């Protein structure tokens, strides 16, 4: 059998190109405060929050307040991408934060409209997408497209910088308390994404990492020639590639006996209606089993030639089937002790241990989240919390309803379609005036 392995130069798309804009939108609401009420409050302005705000705009729901810790739509998302030196997305062209059911300019159309700005490799990917094949989306194109959505759906002027402290639902409304203000609305949508998974306490006793140890989304100090990367997923691959390109000697610790290379981070069938129907057709235990099996770490095929070549040349040492036992200070750097007893010494160690869904804990009362097996209790039709139907989720937190694809951009579209339609329907009926004399 012949297996197609995509070429690694797809990873080299340019970053920071100048893209035409629809106009200069009003800057996000970093200072000041929104009004104390709105129809909908969206917590989180990443790709999921952008999808929800855009969909509500199409439903005619314009009194929307978006609260985000950074205050820039998708700002934190792209900051993290650039921190990794990432140039392409794993999601193909048909997966994008547009709005299902409306004739918005889609990501593939957007890229074709800016054909002259694309490289020859990127143009070939467009042709692959048009022919129905998997294709890689450049980060630069995706960011320009998100900016297009922000401007065309007036999201920036509805976005406010805030750290949300509490989300307090009642039967009639939901109050969102942030660091600088409070907003009350009939509906709230949590688009909280995922947070990094911390290292086991046993590695160094918990708390702040030792000197020279950092997580993947922390700035890594410059200096030092030797690096350790711990993790088996796409984030680890980006860290490895950046370190190798900088000329570092790199050790890679992979718990599994072999790396997993695949196109998407979950089985592609879960992106399609039949895959979601497969997930719907099993009980809770079956869903948990599917989530555990299909949310495992993996790496885009495009990385394999580069990483295999670096290993053959001795620039990359891969410790397969090894688990970390302890991480601590060494003489002039970091010492990583593996369960096998092997010691790795380096100047820096970077941890890419995966992520966990943010399900509303710490914001909502625990009895509302009703966490069980790491998942919230949600209404499968509306994605509202069963104990607080005026609060909905879009993103990874909907995984036990929508399946492994819930955390992906295409999963956001499916969730957004349900949530936006449900909220718009509710608002319309809540505003029906009483009939005179009735």
Coordinates of C-alpha atoms in Angstrom, one line a residue:
X1 CA 0.0 0.0 0.0
X2 CA 1.3 3.5 -0.9
X3 CA 0.7 6.1 1.8
X4 CA 0.7 9.8 0.8
X5 CA 2.8 12.0 3.2
X6 CA 2.3 15.7 2.6
X7 CA 5.5 17.7 2.0
X8 CA 7.0 19.6 4.9
X9 CA 7.4 22.9 3.0
X10 CA 3.6 23.4 3.6
X11 CA 4.7 24.5 7.1
X12 CA 6.5 27.5 5.8
X13 CA 3.7 29.8 4.8
X14 CA 4.6 33.5 5.2
X15 CA 3.3 35.4 8.3
X16 CA 2.5 39.1 8.6
X17 CA 1.4 39.9 5.1
X18 CA -0.7 43.0 4.4
X19 CA -4.3 42.1 3.6
X20 CA -7.1 44.4 2.3
X21 CA -9.7 45.3 4.9
X22 CA -13.3 46.2 4.7
X23 CA -12.6 49.4 6.6
X24 CA -11.3 50.5 9.9
X25 CA -13.6 49.2 12.6
X26 CA -13.9 51.0 15.9
X27 CA -11.2 49.7 18.3
X28 CA -12.3 47.1 20.8
X29 CA -13.7 48.5 24.1
X30 CA -10.6 48.1 26.1
X31 CA -11.4 51.0 28.4
X32 CA -14.7 52.2 29.9
X33 CA -17.6 49.8 30.3
X34 CA -20.6 48.5 28.3
X35 CA -24.1 49.2 29.5
X36 CA -25.3 47.3 32.5
X37 CA -27.6 45.2 30.4
X38 CA -27.7 43.5 27.0
X39 CA -29.6 40.8 25.2
X40 CA -26.7 38.4 25.2
X41 CA -23.3 38.3 26.9
X42 CA -20.6 36.2 25.3
X43 CA -17.7 35.3 27.6
X44 CA -14.6 34.7 25.4
X45 CA -13.7 36.3 22.1
X46 CA -11.7 33.5 20.5
X47 CA -12.9 31.7 17.3
X48 CA -15.9 30.2 19.2
X49 CA -16.9 33.6 20.5
X50 CA -16.5 35.1 17.1
X51 CA -18.7 32.4 15.6
X52 CA -21.4 33.0 18.1
X53 CA -21.4 36.8 17.7
X54 CA -21.5 36.5 13.9
X55 CA -24.4 34.0 14.0
X56 CA -26.4 36.2 16.4
X57 CA -25.9 39.2 14.1
X58 CA -27.5 37.2 11.3
X59 CA -30.4 36.3 13.6
X60 CA -30.9 40.0 14.1
X61 CA -29.6 39.9 17.7
X62 CA -27.4 43.0 17.8
X63 CA -27.5 44.0 21.5
X64 CA -24.5 41.8 22.3
X65 CA -21.6 42.3 24.8
X66 CA -18.5 40.2 24.2
X67 CA -16.2 40.0 27.3
X68 CA -12.6 38.8 26.8
X69 CA -9.5 38.9 29.0
X70 CA -7.4 40.3 26.2
X71 CA -10.1 42.6 24.7
X72 CA -9.2 41.7 21.0
X73 CA -11.3 39.3 19.0
X74 CA -9.2 36.2 18.5
X75 CA -6.2 38.1 19.9
X76 CA -5.1 35.5 22.5
X77 CA -5.6 32.7 20.0
X78 CA -3.2 34.3 17.5
X79 CA -0.7 35.3 20.2
X80 CA -0.4 31.7 21.3
X81 CA 0.0 30.6 17.7
X82 CA 2.8 33.1 17.1
X83 CA 4.5 32.1 20.3
X84 CA 4.8 28.7 18.9
X85 CA 6.0 30.0 15.5
X86 CA 3.0 28.2 13.9
X87 CA 2.5 29.0 10.2
X88 CA -0.4 26.7 9.2
X89 CA -3.6 25.3 10.8
X90 CA -4.5 21.7 11.1
X91 CA -8.2 22.4 10.2
X92 CA -8.9 22.2 6.5
X93 CA -10.5 25.0 4.5
X94 CA -14.0 23.7 5.0
X95 CA -13.6 24.1 8.8
X96 CA -13.8 27.8 9.6
X97 CA -15.6 30.1 12.0
X98 CA -18.2 31.2 9.6
X99 CA -22.0 30.9 10.1
X100 CA -23.8 27.8 8.9
X101 CA -26.9 28.5 6.9
X102 CA -26.0 32.0 5.8
X103 CA -24.3 33.1 2.6
X104 CA -21.3 34.6 4.2
X105 CA -18.0 34.7 2.4
X106 CA -16.4 31.4 3.4
X107 CA -12.7 30.8 4.1
X108 CA -12.0 29.1 0.8
X109 CA -13.7 32.0 -1.1
X110 CA -11.8 34.5 0.9
X111 CA -8.5 32.9 0.1
X112 CA -9.4 32.7 -3.6
X113 CA -10.3 36.4 -3.6
X114 CA -6.7 37.2 -2.5
X115 CA -5.0 34.8 -4.9
X116 CA -2.3 37.3 -5.8
X117 CA -1.1 37.3 -2.2
X118 CA -0.7 33.6 -1.9
X119 CA 2.5 31.6 -2.5
X120 CA 2.6 28.8 -5.1
X121 CA 2.4 26.2 -2.4
X122 CA -0.7 27.9 -0.9
X123 CA -2.4 28.1 -4.3
X124 CA -1.9 24.4 -4.8
X125 CA -3.6 23.8 -1.5
X126 CA -6.6 25.9 -2.7
X127 CA -6.8 23.7 -5.8
X128 CA -6.7 20.6 -3.5
X129 CA -9.5 22.0 -1.4
X130 CA -11.6 22.8 -4.5
X131 CA -11.1 19.2 -5.6
X132 CA -12.4 17.9 -2.2
X133 CA -9.1 16.9 -0.8
X134 CA -7.6 17.7 2.6
X135 CA -5.7 21.0 2.4
X136 CA -3.7 23.1 4.9
X137 CA -4.8 26.6 5.8
X138 CA -2.1 29.2 6.4
X139 CA -2.4 31.1 9.7
X140 CA -1.9 34.3 7.8
X141 CA -5.0 33.7 5.7
X142 CA -7.0 32.5 8.7
X143 CA -6.2 35.6 10.7
X144 CA -7.1 37.9 7.8
X145 CA -10.4 36.0 7.4
X146 CA -11.2 36.3 11.1
X147 CA -10.5 40.1 10.8
X148 CA -13.0 40.1 7.9
X149 CA -15.6 38.4 10.1
X150 CA -15.0 40.8 13.0
X151 CA -15.4 43.8 10.7
X152 CA -18.4 42.6 8.6
X153 CA -20.3 41.5 11.7
X154 CA -19.4 44.5 13.9
X155 CA -17.8 42.4 16.6
X156 CA -14.9 44.6 17.6
X157 CA -17.2 47.5 18.8
X158 CA -19.1 45.0 20.9
X159 CA -16.0 43.5 22.6
X160 CA -14.8 44.7 26.0
X161 CA -11.6 43.8 27.9
X162 CA -12.6 42.2 31.2
X163 CA -11.7 39.4 33.5
X164 CA -15.0 37.6 34.3
X165 CA -15.3 36.7 38.0
X166 CA -18.8 35.2 38.3
X167 CA -21.7 34.1 36.2
X168 CA -24.8 34.1 38.3
X169 CA -28.0 32.7 36.7
X170 CA -31.6 33.0 37.9
X171 CA -34.8 31.9 36.3
X172 CA -35.3 35.3 34.6
X173 CA -31.7 36.5 33.7
X174 CA -28.0 36.0 34.1
X175 CA -25.6 38.4 35.8
X176 CA -22.0 38.5 34.7
X177 CA -19.6 40.1 37.2
X178 CA -16.3 41.2 35.8
X179 CA -13.3 43.0 37.3
X180 CA -14.6 46.5 36.3
X181 CA -18.3 46.2 35.7
X182 CA -21.4 44.0 35.8
X183 CA -23.7 43.2 32.9
X184 CA -27.1 41.4 33.2
X185 CA -28.7 39.7 30.2
X186 CA -31.4 37.1 29.4
X187 CA -28.8 34.8 27.9
X188 CA -25.0 34.2 28.3
X189 CA -22.8 32.0 26.1
X190 CA -19.6 30.7 27.6
X191 CA -16.8 30.3 24.9
X192 CA -14.0 29.5 27.3
X193 CA -11.9 27.2 25.3
X194 CA -9.3 25.0 27.0
X195 CA -6.5 25.6 29.4
X196 CA -3.1 24.0 29.6
X197 CA -2.8 20.8 31.6
X198 CA -0.5 21.3 34.6
X199 CA 2.4 19.0 35.3
X200 CA 1.9 16.3 37.9
X201 CA 2.7 17.5 41.4
X202 CA 5.3 14.8 41.8
X203 CA 7.5 16.2 39.2
X204 CA 8.7 19.1 41.4
X205 CA 6.3 19.3 44.3
X206 CA 3.7 21.4 42.5
X207 CA 3.4 25.2 42.3
X208 CA 5.8 27.4 40.2
X209 CA 8.0 25.4 37.9
X210 CA 11.7 25.2 38.6
X211 CA 14.1 27.7 37.0
X212 CA 14.5 26.9 33.4
X213 CA 11.2 25.0 33.1
X214 CA 8.2 26.6 31.3
X215 CA 4.9 25.6 29.8
X216 CA 4.3 25.9 26.0
X217 CA 2.2 29.1 26.3
X218 CA 4.7 30.9 28.5
X219 CA 7.4 33.0 26.9
X220 CA 10.6 30.9 26.7
X221 CA 13.7 32.9 27.7
X222 CA 16.4 33.1 25.1
X223 CA 19.7 31.5 25.6
X224 CA 21.0 28.0 26.1
X225 CA 21.8 25.5 23.4
X226 CA 20.1 22.4 24.8
X227 CA 16.3 21.9 25.0
X228 CA 13.9 19.3 26.4
X229 CA 10.4 19.1 25.0
X230 CA 7.9 17.0 26.8
X231 CA 4.6 16.1 25.0
X232 CA 3.4 14.1 22.0
X233 CA 1.0 16.5 20.3
X234 CA 1.0 19.2 17.7
X235 CA 2.1 21.8 20.1
X236 CA 5.2 19.7 20.9
X237 CA 5.9 19.4 17.2
X238 CA 5.9 23.2 16.7
X239 CA 8.2 23.6 19.7
X240 CA 10.6 21.0 18.4
X241 CA 10.7 22.5 14.9
X242 CA 11.3 26.0 16.3
X243 CA 14.1 24.7 18.5
X244 CA 15.7 22.7 15.7
X245 CA 15.6 25.7 13.3
X246 CA 17.3 27.8 16.0
X247 CA 20.2 25.3 16.0
X248 CA 19.4 23.8 19.5
X249 CA 20.2 20.2 20.6
X250 CA 16.8 18.8 21.4
X251 CA 15.6 15.9 23.5
X252 CA 12.0 14.9 23.0
X253 CA 10.2 12.8 25.7
X254 CA 7.2 10.9 24.3
X255 CA 5.2 8.7 26.7
X256 CA 3.9 6.4 23.9
X257 CA 6.2 3.9 22.2
X258 CA 5.6 5.6 18.9
X259 CA 4.4 9.1 17.8
X260 CA 1.0 9.3 16.2
X261 CA 0.8 11.2 12.9
X262 CA -2.6 12.0 11.4
X263 CA -4.3 14.7 9.4
X264 CA -6.8 15.9 12.0
X265 CA -6.5 15.7 15.8
X266 CA -9.6 13.6 15.9
X267 CA -11.0 11.0 13.4
X268 CA -12.4 13.0 10.5
X269 CA -15.7 11.0 10.6
X270 CA -16.7 13.0 13.7
X271 CA -16.8 16.2 11.7
X272 CA -19.6 14.8 9.5
X273 CA -23.2 14.3 10.4
X274 CA -22.9 10.5 10.3
X275 CA -20.0 10.7 12.8
X276 CA -22.0 12.9 15.2
X277 CA -24.9 10.4 14.8
X278 CA -22.6 7.6 15.7
X279 CA -21.7 9.5 18.9
X280 CA -25.4 10.3 19.6
X281 CA -26.2 6.6 19.3
X282 CA -24.3 5.4 22.3
X283 CA -24.9 5.8 26.1
X284 CA -22.8 7.9 28.4
X285 CA -20.2 5.2 29.0
X286 CA -19.8 4.7 25.3
X287 CA -19.3 8.4 24.8
X288 CA -16.7 8.6 27.5
X289 CA -14.9 5.7 25.8
X290 CA -15.0 7.4 22.4
X291 CA -13.7 10.7 23.9
X292 CA -10.8 8.9 25.6
X293 CA -9.9 7.0 22.4
X294 CA -10.2 9.9 19.9
X295 CA -8.8 12.9 21.9
X296 CA -5.3 11.4 22.1
X297 CA -2.3 13.5 21.1
X298 CA -1.2 13.4 17.5
X299 CA 0.9 15.4 15.0
X300 CA 0.2 16.6 11.4
X301 CA 1.8 14.4 8.8
X302 CA 3.7 17.4 7.5
X303 CA 6.1 17.3 10.5
X304 CA 7.2 13.7 10.0
X305 CA 9.9 14.1 7.4
X306 CA 11.5 17.0 9.3
X307 CA 11.5 15.3 12.6
X308 CA 12.7 11.9 11.3
X309 CA 15.5 13.7 9.4
X310 CA 16.6 15.6 12.5
X311 CA 16.6 12.4 14.5
X312 CA 18.7 10.6 11.8
X313 CA 21.2 13.4 11.9
X314 CA 21.5 13.3 15.7
X315 CA 20.1 16.8 16.2
X316 CA 17.0 15.3 17.8
X317 CA 17.0 12.6 20.4
X318 CA 13.6 10.9 20.9
X319 CA 12.9 9.1 24.2
X320 CA 10.0 6.9 23.2
X321 CA 8.0 5.0 25.7
X322 CA 9.4 7.1 28.5
X323 CA 7.6 9.0 31.3
X324 CA 8.9 11.9 33.3
X325 CA 9.5 11.1 37.0
X326 CA 11.1 14.3 38.2
X327 CA 12.2 17.7 36.9
X328 CA 14.5 19.9 38.9
X329 CA 17.4 22.3 38.9
X330 CA 20.7 21.0 37.5
X331 CA 24.2 22.5 37.4
X332 CA 23.6 25.4 35.1
X333 CA 20.2 24.2 33.8
X334 CA 17.5 21.6 34.1
X335 CA 17.6 17.9 34.9
X336 CA 14.8 15.7 33.8
X337 CA 14.7 12.2 35.4
X338 CA 12.7 9.6 33.5
X339 CA 10.9 6.6 35.0
X340 CA 13.6 4.4 33.5
X341 CA 16.2 6.2 35.6
X342 CA 17.7 7.9 32.6
X343 CA 18.8 11.5 33.2
X344 CA 18.5 14.3 30.6
X345 CA 20.4 17.6 31.2
X346 CA 19.5 20.7 29.3
X347 CA 19.4 24.5 29.6
X348 CA 15.6 24.7 29.1
X349 CA 12.6 22.4 29.4
X350 CA 9.3 23.2 27.8
X351 CA 6.1 21.3 28.7
X352 CA 3.3 20.6 26.2
X353 CA 1.1 18.2 28.3
X354 CA -2.2 18.9 26.5
X355 CA -5.2 20.8 27.6
X356 CA -8.4 20.4 29.6
X357 CA -11.8 21.9 28.6
X358 CA -13.0 24.9 30.6
X359 CA -16.5 23.8 31.6
X360 CA -17.5 26.8 33.7
X361 CA -16.1 25.8 37.0
X362 CA -15.0 28.9 39.1
X363 CA -17.5 31.1 37.3
X364 CA -20.8 29.3 37.7
X365 CA -22.0 27.8 41.0
X366 CA -20.8 24.1 41.2
X367 CA -24.4 22.8 41.4
X368 CA -25.1 24.5 38.0
X369 CA -22.1 23.0 36.3
X370 CA -23.0 19.6 37.8
X371 CA -19.6 18.2 36.8
X372 CA -19.4 14.5 36.3
X373 CA -16.4 12.7 34.7
X374 CA -14.9 16.1 33.9
X375 CA -18.0 17.3 31.8
X376 CA -20.9 19.7 32.6
X377 CA -24.5 18.7 32.5
X378 CA -25.9 20.1 29.2
X379 CA -29.2 20.1 27.3
X380 CA -28.3 18.2 24.1
X381 CA -30.7 20.3 22.0
X382 CA -29.7 23.8 23.1
X383 CA -26.3 23.2 24.8
X384 CA -27.6 25.1 27.8
X385 CA -26.8 23.9 31.3
X386 CA -29.6 21.7 32.4
X387 CA -29.7 23.6 35.7
X388 CA -29.3 27.0 34.2
X389 CA -30.8 27.0 30.6
X390 CA -30.1 30.6 30.1
X391 CA -26.3 29.8 30.1
X392 CA -25.0 27.9 27.1
X393 CA -21.6 26.7 26.0
X394 CA -19.7 26.6 22.7
X395 CA -16.4 24.9 22.4
X396 CA -14.6 22.0 24.1
X397 CA -17.0 22.0 27.0
X398 CA -19.7 20.6 24.7
X399 CA -17.6 17.5 24.0
X400 CA -19.8 15.0 25.7
X401 CA -22.8 16.2 23.6
X402 CA -21.2 16.8 20.2
X403 CA -18.3 14.4 20.3
X404 CA -14.5 14.9 19.9
X405 CA -14.9 17.5 17.2
X406 CA -16.6 19.9 19.7
X407 CA -13.2 21.5 20.5
X408 CA -12.4 22.2 16.8
X409 CA -13.4 25.1 14.7
X410 CA -15.9 23.0 12.7
X411 CA -17.4 21.8 16.0
X412 CA -17.8 25.5 17.0
X413 CA -20.0 26.0 13.9
X414 CA -22.2 23.1 14.8
X415 CA -22.6 24.2 18.4
X416 CA -23.1 27.8 17.3
X417 CA -25.9 26.9 15.0
X418 CA -27.8 25.3 17.9
X419 CA -27.1 28.0 20.5
X420 CA -27.7 31.0 18.3
X421 CA -31.0 29.7 16.9
X422 CA -32.2 28.8 20.5
X423 CA -31.3 32.2 21.9
X424 CA -32.9 34.1 18.9
X425 CA -36.1 32.1 19.3
X426 CA -36.2 32.7 23.0
X427 CA -35.7 36.4 22.6
X428 CA -38.4 36.7 20.0
X429 CA -40.9 35.0 22.2
X430 CA -40.0 36.9 25.3
X431 CA -40.6 40.2 23.4
X432 CA -44.1 39.3 22.0
X433 CA -46.3 42.1 23.3
X434 CA -49.5 41.3 25.1
X435 CA -52.7 41.6 22.9
X436 CA -54.9 44.5 24.0
X437 CA -58.0 43.2 25.8
X438 CA -56.7 39.7 26.1

